[in-house]
Coordinates of C-alpha atoms and ligand atoms in Angstrom, one line a residue:
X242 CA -19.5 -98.6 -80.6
X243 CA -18.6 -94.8 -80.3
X244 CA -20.5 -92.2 -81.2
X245 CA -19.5 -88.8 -81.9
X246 CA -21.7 -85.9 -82.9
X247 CA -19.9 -83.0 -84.9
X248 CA -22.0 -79.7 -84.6
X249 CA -20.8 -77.9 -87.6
X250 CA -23.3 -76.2 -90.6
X251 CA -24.8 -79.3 -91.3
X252 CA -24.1 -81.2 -88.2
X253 CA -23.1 -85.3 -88.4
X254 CA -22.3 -88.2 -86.8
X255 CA -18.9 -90.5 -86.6
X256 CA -19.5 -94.0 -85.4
X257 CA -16.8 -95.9 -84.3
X258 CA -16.5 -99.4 -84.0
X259 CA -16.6 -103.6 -85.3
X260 CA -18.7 -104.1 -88.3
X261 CA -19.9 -101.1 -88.8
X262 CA -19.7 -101.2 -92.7
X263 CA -22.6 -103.9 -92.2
X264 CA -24.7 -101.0 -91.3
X265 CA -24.2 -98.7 -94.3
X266 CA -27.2 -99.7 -96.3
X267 CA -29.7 -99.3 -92.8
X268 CA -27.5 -95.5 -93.0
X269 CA -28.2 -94.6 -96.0
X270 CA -31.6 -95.2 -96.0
X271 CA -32.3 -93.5 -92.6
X272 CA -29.9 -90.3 -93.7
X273 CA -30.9 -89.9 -97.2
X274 CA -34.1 -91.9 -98.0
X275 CA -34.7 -90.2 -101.1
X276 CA -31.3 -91.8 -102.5
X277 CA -31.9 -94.1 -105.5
X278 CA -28.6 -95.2 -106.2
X279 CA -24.8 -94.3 -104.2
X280 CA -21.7 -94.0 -106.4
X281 CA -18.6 -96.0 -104.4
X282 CA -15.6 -94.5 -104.8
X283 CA -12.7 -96.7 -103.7
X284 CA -9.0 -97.9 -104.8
X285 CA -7.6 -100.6 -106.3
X286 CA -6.0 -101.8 -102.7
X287 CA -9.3 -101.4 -100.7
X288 CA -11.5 -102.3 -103.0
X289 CA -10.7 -105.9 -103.1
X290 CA -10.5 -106.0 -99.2
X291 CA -13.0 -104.0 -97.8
X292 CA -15.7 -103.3 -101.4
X293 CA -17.7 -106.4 -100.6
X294 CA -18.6 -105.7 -96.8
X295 CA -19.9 -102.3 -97.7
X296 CA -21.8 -103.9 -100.7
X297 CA -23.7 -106.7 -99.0
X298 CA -25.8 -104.2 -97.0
X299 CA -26.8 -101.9 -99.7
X300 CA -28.0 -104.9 -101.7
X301 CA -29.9 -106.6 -98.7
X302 CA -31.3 -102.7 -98.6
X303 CA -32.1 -102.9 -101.8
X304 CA -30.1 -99.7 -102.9
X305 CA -28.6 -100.0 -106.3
X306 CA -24.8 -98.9 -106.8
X307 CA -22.0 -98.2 -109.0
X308 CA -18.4 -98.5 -108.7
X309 CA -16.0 -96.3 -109.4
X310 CA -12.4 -97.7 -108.3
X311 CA -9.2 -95.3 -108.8
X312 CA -5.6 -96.3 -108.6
X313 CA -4.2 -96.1 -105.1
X314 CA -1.5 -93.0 -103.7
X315 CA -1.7 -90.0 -103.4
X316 CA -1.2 -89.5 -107.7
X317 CA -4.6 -90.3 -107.9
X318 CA -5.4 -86.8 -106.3
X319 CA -6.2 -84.8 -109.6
X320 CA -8.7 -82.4 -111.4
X321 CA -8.3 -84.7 -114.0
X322 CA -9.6 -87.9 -111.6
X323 CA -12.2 -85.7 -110.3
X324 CA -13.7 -84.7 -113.5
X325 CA -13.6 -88.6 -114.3
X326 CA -15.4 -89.6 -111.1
X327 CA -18.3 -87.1 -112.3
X328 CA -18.4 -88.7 -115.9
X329 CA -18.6 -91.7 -114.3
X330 CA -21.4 -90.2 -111.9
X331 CA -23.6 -88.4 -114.7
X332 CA -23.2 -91.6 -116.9
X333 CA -24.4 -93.9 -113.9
X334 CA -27.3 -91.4 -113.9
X335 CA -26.9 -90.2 -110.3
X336 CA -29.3 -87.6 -109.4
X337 CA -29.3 -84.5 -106.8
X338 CA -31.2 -87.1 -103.8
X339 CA -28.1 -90.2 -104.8
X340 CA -25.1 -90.7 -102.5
X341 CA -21.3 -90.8 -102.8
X342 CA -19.3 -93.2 -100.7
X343 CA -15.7 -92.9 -100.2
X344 CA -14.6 -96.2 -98.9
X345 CA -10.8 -95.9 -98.6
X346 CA -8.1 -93.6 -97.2
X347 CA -7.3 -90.4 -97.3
X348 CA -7.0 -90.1 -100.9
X349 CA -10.6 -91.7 -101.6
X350 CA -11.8 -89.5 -99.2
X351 CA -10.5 -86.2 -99.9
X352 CA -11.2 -86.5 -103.9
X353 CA -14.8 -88.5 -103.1
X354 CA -15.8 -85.2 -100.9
X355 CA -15.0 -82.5 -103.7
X356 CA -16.8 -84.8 -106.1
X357 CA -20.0 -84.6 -104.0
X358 CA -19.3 -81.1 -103.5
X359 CA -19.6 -80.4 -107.5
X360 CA -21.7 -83.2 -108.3
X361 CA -25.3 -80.9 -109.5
X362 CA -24.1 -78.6 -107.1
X363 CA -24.0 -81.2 -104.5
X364 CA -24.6 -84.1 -103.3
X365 CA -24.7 -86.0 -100.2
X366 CA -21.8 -88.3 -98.7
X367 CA -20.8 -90.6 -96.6
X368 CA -16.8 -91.5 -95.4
X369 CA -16.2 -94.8 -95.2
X370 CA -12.3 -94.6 -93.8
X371 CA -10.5 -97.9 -94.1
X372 CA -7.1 -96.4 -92.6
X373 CA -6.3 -94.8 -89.2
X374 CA -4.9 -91.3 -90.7
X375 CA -8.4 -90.7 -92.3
X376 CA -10.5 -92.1 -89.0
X377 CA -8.7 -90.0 -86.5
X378 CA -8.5 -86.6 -89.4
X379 CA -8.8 -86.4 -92.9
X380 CA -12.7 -87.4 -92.8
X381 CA -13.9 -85.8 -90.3
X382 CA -14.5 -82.0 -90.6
X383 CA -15.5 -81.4 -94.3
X384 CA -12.1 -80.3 -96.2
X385 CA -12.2 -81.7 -99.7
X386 CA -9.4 -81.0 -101.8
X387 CA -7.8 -82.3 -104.9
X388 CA -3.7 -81.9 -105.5
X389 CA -2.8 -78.9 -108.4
X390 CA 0.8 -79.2 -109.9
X391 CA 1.9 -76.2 -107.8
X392 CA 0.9 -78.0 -104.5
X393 CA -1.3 -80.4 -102.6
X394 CA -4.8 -79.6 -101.9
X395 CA -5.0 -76.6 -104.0
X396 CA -8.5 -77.0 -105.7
X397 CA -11.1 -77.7 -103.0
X398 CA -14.2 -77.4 -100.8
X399 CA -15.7 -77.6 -97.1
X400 CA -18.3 -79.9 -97.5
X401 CA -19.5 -81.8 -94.7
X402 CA -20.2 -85.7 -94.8
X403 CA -24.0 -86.6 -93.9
X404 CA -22.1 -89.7 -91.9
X405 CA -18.8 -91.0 -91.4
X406 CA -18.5 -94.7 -90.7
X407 CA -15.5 -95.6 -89.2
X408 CA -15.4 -99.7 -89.1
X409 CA -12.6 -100.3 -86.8
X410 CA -11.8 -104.3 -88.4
X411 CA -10.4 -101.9 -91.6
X412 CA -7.8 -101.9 -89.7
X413 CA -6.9 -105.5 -89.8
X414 CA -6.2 -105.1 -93.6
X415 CA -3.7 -102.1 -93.0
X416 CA 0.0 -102.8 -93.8
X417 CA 1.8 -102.0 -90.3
X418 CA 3.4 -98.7 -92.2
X419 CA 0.6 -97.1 -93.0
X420 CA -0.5 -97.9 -89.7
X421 CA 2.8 -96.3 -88.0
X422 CA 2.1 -93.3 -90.5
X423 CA -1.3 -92.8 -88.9
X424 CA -0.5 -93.1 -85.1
X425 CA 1.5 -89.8 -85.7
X426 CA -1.4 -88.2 -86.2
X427 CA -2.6 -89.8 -82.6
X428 CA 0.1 -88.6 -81.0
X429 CA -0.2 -85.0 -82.4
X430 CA -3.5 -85.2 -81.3
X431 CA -1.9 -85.6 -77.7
X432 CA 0.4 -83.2 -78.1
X433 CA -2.2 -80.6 -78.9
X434 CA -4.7 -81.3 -77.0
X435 CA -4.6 -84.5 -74.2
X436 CA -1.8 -85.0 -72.1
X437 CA -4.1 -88.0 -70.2
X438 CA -3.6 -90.0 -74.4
X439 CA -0.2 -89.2 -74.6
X440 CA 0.3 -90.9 -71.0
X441 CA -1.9 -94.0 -72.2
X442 CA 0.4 -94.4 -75.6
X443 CA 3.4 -94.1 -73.6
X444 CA 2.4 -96.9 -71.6
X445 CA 0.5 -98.7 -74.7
X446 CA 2.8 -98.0 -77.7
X447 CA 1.2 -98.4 -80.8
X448 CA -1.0 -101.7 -78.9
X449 CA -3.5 -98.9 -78.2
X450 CA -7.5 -99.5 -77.5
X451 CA -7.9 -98.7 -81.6
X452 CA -12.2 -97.7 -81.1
X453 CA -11.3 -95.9 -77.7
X454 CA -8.5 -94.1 -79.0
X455 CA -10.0 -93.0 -82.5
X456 CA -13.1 -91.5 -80.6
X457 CA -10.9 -89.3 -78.1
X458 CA -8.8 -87.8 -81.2
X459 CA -12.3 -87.6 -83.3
X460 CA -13.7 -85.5 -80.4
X461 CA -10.6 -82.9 -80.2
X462 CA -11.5 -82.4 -83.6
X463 CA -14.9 -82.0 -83.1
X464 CA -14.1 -79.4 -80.9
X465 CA -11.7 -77.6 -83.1
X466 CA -14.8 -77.8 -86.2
X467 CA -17.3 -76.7 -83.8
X468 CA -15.5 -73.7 -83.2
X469 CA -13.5 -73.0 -86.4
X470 CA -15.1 -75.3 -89.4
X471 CA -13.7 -72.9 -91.8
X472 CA -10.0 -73.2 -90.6
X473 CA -10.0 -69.3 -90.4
X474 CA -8.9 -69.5 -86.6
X475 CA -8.3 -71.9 -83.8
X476 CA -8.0 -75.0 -86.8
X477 CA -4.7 -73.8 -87.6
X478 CA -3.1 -75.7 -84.3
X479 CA -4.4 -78.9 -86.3
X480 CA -1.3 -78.3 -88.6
X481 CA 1.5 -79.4 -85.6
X482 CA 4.5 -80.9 -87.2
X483 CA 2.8 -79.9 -90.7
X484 CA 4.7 -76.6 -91.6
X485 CA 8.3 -78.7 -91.9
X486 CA 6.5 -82.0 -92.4
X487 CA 5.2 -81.1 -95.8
X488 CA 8.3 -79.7 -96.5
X489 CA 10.2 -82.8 -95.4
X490 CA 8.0 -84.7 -97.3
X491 CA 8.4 -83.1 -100.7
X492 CA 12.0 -82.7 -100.4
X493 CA 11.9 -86.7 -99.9
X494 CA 10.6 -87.4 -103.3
X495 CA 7.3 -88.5 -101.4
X496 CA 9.5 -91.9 -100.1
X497 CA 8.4 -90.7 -96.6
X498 CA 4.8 -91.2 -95.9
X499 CA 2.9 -88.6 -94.9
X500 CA 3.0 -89.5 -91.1
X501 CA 6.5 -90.0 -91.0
X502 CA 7.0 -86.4 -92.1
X503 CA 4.6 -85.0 -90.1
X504 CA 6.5 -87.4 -87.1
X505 CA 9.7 -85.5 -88.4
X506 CA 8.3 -81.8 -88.2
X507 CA 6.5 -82.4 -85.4
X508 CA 9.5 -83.8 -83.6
X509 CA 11.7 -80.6 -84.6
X510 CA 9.1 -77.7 -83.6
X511 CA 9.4 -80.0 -80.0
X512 CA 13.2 -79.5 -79.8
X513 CA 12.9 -76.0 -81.3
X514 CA 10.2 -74.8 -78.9
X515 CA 12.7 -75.7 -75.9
X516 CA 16.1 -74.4 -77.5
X517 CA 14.1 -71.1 -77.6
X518 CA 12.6 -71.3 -74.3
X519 CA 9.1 -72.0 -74.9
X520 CA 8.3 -75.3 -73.3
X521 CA 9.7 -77.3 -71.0
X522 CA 12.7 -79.5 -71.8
X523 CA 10.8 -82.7 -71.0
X524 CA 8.5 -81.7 -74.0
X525 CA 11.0 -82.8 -76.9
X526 CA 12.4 -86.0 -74.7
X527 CA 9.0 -87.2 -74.3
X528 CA 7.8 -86.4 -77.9
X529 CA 11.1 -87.9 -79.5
X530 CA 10.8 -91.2 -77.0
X531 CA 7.2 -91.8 -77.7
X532 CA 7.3 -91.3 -82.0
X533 CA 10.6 -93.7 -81.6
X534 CA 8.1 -96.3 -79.6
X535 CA 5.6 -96.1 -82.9
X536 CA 8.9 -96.4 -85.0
X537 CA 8.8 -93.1 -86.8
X538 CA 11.7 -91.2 -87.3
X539 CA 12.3 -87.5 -85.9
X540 CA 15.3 -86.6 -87.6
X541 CA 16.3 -85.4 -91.4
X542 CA 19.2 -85.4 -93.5
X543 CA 17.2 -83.3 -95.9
X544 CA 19.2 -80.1 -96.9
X545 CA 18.1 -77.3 -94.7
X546 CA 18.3 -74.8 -98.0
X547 CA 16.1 -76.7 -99.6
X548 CA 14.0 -78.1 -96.4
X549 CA 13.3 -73.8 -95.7
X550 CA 12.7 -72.8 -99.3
X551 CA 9.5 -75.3 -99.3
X552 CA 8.8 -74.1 -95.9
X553 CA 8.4 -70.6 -96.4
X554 CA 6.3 -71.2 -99.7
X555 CA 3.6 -71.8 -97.4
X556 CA 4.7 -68.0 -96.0
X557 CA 2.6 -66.7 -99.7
X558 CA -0.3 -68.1 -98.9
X559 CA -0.4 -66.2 -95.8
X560 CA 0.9 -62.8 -96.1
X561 CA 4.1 -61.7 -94.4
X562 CA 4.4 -64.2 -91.5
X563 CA 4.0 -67.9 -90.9
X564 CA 1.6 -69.4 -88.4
X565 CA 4.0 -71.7 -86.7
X566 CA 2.0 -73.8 -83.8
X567 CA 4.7 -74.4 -81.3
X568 CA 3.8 -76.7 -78.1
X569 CA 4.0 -74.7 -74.3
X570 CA 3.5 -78.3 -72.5
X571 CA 2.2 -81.7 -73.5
X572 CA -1.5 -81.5 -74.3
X573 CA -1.8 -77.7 -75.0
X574 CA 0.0 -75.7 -77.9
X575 CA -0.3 -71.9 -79.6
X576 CA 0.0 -70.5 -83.2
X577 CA 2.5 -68.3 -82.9
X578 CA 3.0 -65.8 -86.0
X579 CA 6.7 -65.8 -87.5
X580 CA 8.5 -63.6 -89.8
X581 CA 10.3 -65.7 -92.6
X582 CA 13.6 -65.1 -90.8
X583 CA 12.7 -66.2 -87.4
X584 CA 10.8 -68.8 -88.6
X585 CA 13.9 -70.3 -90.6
X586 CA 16.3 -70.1 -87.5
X587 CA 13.2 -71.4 -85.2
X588 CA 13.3 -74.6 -87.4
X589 CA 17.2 -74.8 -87.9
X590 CA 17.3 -74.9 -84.0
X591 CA 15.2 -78.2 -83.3
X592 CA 16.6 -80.3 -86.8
Ligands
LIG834 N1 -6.3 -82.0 -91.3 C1 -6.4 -80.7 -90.8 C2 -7.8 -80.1 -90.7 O1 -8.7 -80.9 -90.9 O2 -7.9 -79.0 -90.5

């Protein structure tokens, strides 16, 4: 097992490895031993698979539960969900000292956290992540968020987990797509931050070490948290390959998965940051060659009209210029500020 300690406001642990749902009631006791009762939140694709191994050790613990179990996807993601899940919670009779599980992916997690973060004013959690996208980002670093009409992850929260157990055999159970979708994530990771992983998946593809190489992307993050939990700085570079992926991904209808897109933008900022001088040419060769190893696509049909108007949506939210984080090597990358103009012929050079 890996253990990795995140130092931020209220400061937690991720542990890594085998079986480690079998541990969850002996957790929940030790973290919150005034909890009389956890509210699971799952879906109705990991619940089935995975709701049974995390119940077995709260019953031999002798911690009553309740299920709550929402459809799968990422339409699941509303206000409207949320205020359900705290119905649910306030007719289960969950107090201020009670716990909130999110066993599932990112979905479960992100809606389970800003349910916590409400519940009385908030209660404790735990993230249970069943897929790789959540175990390597999504649970670790506190953002909560529900999805508005106008856009994803408008209505949210920081609000730290007391725990996040990552049991590595959830993987098993993961279709081979969403398990593609996550490694982009990985090797964004490497692209940010570790030239040493982006090496090892080169030589691995996506056969990677899956405990070894969820620990080493779960500590870049901690590092990124421990410096900037409230994404008001250095958190920013965590969005490689976002800016166009979200993009790419909306103009798709939401038939690419978020991984692929992010595979996609981050594929394009590659090529762009080398057209314009920024990086080295081997940067975009590598980065195409490896995503293509993990099967992910780098390329888009999607109309660059409509590809730049989503972009530069994002340019609202923060003021005149968009933070575009553009790699100088493998393993090290900037946010580099860009008026809407440059911005849109930046992109148009790498698609
Ligand atoms: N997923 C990006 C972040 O946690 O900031």
């Amino acid at each position: 097992m890996n253990t990795v300690h995140i130092p931020a406001s209220t400061p937690y642990d991720v542990r890594i490895g085998n079986g480690l749902l079998g541990s969850l009631g002996d957790t929940v006791k030790v973290l919150c031993p005034k909890a009389g009762r956890c509210l699971v939140v799952t879906d109705d694709t990991v619940g089935p698979l995975w709701l049974k191994k995390a119940a077995e050790p709260l019953s031999a613990a002798h911690i009553p539960f309740s299920v709550y179990t929402l459809p799968h996807g990422e339409a699941s993601k509303t206000a409207e969900k949320l205020v359900d899940i705290l119905n649910f919670a306030a007719a289960e009779h969950l107090t201020r000292a009670d716990v909130f599980l999110a066993l599932g992916g990112g979905m479960v997690g992100d809606i389970t956290g800003l349910a916590a973060a409400c519940y009385m004013r908030g209660v404790d959690y735990i993230q249970l992540p069943t897929t790789l996208l959540a175990a390597v980002d999504s649970s670790v670093g506190g953002k909560t968020a529900v999805d508005l009409p106008a856009g994803k992850n408008l209505m949210g929260a920081f609000w730290q987990p007391r725990a996040v157990l990552c049991d590595t055999d959830a993987l098993s159970t993961l279709p081979q797509a969403d398990f593609l979708s996550g490694c982009a994530e990985v090797i964004k990771t490497a692209v940010l931050f570790d030239a040493g992983l982006f090496a090892l998946l080169e030589q691995t593809g996506p056969a990677f070490d899956r405990e070894s190489v969820i620990a080493r992307c779960v500590a870049h993050k901690r590092d990124v948290v421990a410096e900037d939990e409230r994404d008001t700085g250095r958190r920013a570079l965590l969005n490689l390959g976002h800016t166009l992926g979200h993009a790419v991904e909306a103009e798709s209808g939401f038939a690419l998965t978020h991984g692929q897109a992010v595979a996609i933008g981050t594929a394009v900022v590659c090529r762009a940051a080398a057209k314009n001088g920024l990086c080295p040419p081997e940067v975009p060769v590598r980065v195409d060659a490896l995503l293509e190893a993990f099967g992910l696509p780098i390329r888009t049909d999607a109309p660059f009209d409509g590809l730049m108007a989503r972009m530069l949506s994002d340019k609202k939210r923060a003021g005149d210029a968009i933070g575009v984080v553009v790699p100088e090597t493998i393993g090290r990358c900037a946010v580099r500020p860009m008026a809407t103009d440059e911005a849109a012929a930046f992109m148009k050079a790498g698609l």
